[in-house]
Coordinates of C-alpha atoms in Angstrom, one line a residue:
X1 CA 33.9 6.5 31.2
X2 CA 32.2 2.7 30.8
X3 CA 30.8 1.4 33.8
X4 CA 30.2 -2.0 34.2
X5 CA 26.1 -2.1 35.6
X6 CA 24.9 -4.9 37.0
X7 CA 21.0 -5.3 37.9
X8 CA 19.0 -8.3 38.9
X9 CA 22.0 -10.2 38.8
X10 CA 22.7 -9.8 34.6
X11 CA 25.9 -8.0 33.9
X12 CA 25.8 -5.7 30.9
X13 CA 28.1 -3.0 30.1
X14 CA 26.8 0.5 30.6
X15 CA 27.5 4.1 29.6
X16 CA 25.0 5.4 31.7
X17 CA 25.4 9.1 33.8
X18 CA 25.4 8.6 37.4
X19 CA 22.5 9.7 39.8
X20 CA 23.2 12.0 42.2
X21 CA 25.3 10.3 44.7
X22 CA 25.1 10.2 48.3
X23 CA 27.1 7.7 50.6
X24 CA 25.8 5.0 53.1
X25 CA 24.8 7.8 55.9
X26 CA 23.3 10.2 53.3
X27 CA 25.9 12.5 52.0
X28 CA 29.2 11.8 50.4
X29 CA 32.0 10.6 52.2
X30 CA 35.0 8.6 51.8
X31 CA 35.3 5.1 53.5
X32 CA 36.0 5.5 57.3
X33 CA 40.0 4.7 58.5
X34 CA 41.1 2.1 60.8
X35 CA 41.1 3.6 64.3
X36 CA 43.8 5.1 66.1
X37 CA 45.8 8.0 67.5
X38 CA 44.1 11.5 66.1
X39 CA 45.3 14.8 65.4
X40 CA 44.2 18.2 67.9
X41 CA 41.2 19.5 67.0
X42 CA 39.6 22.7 66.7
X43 CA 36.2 23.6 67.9
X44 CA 34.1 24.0 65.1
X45 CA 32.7 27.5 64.4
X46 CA 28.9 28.0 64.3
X47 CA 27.9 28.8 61.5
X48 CA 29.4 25.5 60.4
X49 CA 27.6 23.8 62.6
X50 CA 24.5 25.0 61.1
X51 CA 25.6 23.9 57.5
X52 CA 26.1 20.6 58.8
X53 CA 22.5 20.6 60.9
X54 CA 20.9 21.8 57.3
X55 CA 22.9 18.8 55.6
X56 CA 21.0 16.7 57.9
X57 CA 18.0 17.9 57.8
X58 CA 18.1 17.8 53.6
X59 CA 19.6 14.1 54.1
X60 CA 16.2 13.2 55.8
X61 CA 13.6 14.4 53.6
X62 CA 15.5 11.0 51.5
X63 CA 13.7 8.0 51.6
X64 CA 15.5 5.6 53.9
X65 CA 16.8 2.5 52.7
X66 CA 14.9 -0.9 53.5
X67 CA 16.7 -3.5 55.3
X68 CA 18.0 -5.7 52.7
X69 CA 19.8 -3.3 51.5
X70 CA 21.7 -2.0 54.2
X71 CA 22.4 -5.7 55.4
X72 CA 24.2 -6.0 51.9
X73 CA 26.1 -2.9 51.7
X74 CA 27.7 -3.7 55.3
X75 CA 28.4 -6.9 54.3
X76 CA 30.3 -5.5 50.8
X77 CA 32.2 -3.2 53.1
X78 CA 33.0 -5.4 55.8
X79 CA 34.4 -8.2 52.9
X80 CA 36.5 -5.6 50.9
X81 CA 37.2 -3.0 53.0
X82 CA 41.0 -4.4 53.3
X83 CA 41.1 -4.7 49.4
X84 CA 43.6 -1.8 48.3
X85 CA 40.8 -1.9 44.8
X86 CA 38.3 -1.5 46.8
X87 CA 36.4 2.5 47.1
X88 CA 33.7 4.2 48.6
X89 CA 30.3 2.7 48.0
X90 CA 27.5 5.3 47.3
X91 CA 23.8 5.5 46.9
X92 CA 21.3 7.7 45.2
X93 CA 18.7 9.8 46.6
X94 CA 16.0 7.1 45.4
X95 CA 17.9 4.3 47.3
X96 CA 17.9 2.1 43.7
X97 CA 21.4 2.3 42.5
X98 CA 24.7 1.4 44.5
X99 CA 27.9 2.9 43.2
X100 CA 31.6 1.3 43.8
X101 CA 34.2 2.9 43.2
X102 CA 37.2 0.1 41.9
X103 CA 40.4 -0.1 40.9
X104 CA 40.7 -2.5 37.8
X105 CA 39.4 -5.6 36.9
X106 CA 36.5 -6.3 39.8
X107 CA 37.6 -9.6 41.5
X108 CA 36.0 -13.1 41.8
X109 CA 34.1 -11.9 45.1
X110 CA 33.0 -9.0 44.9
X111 CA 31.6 -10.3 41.1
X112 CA 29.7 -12.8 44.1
X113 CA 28.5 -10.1 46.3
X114 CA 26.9 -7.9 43.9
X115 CA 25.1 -11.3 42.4
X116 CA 23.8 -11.3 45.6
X117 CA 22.6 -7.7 46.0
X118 CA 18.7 -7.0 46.3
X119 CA 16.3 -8.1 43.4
X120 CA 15.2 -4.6 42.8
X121 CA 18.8 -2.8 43.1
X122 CA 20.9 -1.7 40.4
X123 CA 24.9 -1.7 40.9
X124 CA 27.3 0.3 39.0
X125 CA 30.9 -0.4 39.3
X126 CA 32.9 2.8 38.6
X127 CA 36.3 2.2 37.4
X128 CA 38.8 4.2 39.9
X129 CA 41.4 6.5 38.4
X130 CA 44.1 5.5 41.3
X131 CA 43.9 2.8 44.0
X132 CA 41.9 3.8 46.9
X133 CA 44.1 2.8 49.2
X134 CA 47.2 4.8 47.6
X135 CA 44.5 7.9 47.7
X136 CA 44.0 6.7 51.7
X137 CA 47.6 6.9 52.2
X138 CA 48.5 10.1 50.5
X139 CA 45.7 12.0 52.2
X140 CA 47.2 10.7 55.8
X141 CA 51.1 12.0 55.0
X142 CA 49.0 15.0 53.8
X143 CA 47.7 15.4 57.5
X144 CA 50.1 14.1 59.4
X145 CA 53.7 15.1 58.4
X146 CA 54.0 18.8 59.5
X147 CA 55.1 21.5 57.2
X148 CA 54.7 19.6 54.2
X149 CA 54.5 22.5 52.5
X150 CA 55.5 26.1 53.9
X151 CA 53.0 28.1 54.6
X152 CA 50.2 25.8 54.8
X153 CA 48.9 24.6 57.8
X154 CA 46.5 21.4 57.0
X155 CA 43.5 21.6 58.3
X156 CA 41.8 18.1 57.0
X157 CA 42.2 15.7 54.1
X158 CA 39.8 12.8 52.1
X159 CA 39.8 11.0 49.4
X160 CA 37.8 11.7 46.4
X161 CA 34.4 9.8 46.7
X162 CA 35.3 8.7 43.0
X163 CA 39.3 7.7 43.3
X164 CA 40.4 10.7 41.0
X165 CA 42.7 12.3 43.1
X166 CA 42.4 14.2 47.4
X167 CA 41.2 17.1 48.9
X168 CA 42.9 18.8 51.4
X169 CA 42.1 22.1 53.6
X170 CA 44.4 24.5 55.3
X171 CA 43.3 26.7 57.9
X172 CA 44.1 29.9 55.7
X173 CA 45.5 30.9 52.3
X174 CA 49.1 31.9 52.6
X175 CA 50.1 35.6 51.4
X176 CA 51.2 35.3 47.7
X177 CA 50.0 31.6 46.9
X178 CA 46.9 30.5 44.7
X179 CA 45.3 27.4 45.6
X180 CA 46.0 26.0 42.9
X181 CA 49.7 26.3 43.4
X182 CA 49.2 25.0 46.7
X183 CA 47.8 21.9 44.7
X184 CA 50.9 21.4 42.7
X185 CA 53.3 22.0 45.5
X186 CA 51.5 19.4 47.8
X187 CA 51.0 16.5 44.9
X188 CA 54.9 17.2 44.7
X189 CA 56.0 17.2 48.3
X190 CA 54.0 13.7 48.2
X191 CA 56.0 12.4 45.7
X192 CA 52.7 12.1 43.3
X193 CA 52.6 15.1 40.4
X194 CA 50.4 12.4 38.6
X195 CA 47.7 13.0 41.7
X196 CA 45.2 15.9 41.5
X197 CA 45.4 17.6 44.7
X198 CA 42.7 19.8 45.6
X199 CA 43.4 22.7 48.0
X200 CA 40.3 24.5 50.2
X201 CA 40.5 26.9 53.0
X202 CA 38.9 24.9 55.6
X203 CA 39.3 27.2 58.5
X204 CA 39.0 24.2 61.3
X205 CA 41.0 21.5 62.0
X206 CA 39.4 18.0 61.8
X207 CA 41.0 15.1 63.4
X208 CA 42.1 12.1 61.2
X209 CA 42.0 8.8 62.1
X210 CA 45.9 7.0 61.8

């Protein structure tokens, strides 16, 4: 896939691989929702805790971005977060390259806000395979509408960090089902076979934002 890069403020077109990505708080994660109502939750188990508190620790040992740059990636997300086009950010390890995730041809302002990114950054825009805001949406029925598919109860739902398709989780695999069956049967019951559903056993039930 071509991405378009864009560093010191020249635009060239790129086929370069990505770094390892992680997003704006250290590890990957799909934009946040607009607040509201949430599901019940579960109280997560402890040994997930733990996974989360090594995450953490693994996410320090990064360097931390300067302040320039994290002045300019909250003012990218708090101009486009109400673009449908518009996906999750992301930043390498070595805090030099930006990452964002679009849908089609990159509009006249956020063209203006990358132009204005740090001297010393480097931003990629990733072409998105769907809209993220179609992805959003699909991941909330996903969550929300009970019973979507028998058998499994949904545990928790994103976006992928890249616009390729959703991840859900279900609190356990029903008797006779694969996950990936469950992955075809939930892209269908959401009216979108074209979207690649991803199916884990989660375990816990997260709360999602409406």
């Amino acid at each position: 896939m071509r991405k378009t890069v864009i560093s010191r403020r020249r635009l060239t077109l790129s086929g370069i691989g990505l770094c390892a990505l992680v997003a704006l708080s250290g590890c990957a994660a799909a934009l946040p929702l607009p607040s509201g109502p949430q599901a019940e939750a579960k109280i997560m188990p402890l040994e997930e805790s733990f996974a989360i508190a090594d995450q953490l620790a693994e996410d320090l040992a990064f360097p931390p971005m300067d302040l320039e740059t994290m002045q300019w990636l909250d003012r990218l997300q708090g101009e486009l977060a109400e673009d449908a086009n518009f996906g999750s950010p992301a930043i390498s390890n070595d805090r030099s390259t930006v990452t964002i995730i679009w849908y089609g041809t990159p509009s006249a302002r956020l063209e203006e806000l990358v132009a204005q990114a740090p001297e010393t950054l480097t931003v990629v825009i990733q072409p998105a395979v769907f809209i993220p805001a179609e992805l959003t949406e699909l991941t909330q029925r996903a969550v929300t509408t009970p019973g979507l598919v028998l058998g499994a109860e949904v545990a928790m739902g994103s976006p992928a960090p890249d616009a390729s398709g959703i991840t859900i989780g279900i609190v356990e695999l029903p008797v006779g089902h694969t996950l990936e069956q469950l992955g075809i049967a939930f892209a269908q019951a959401l009216q979108r076979p074209d979207v690649t559903v991803t199916v884990e056993v989660s375990g816990t039930i997260v709360p999602f934002n409406s």
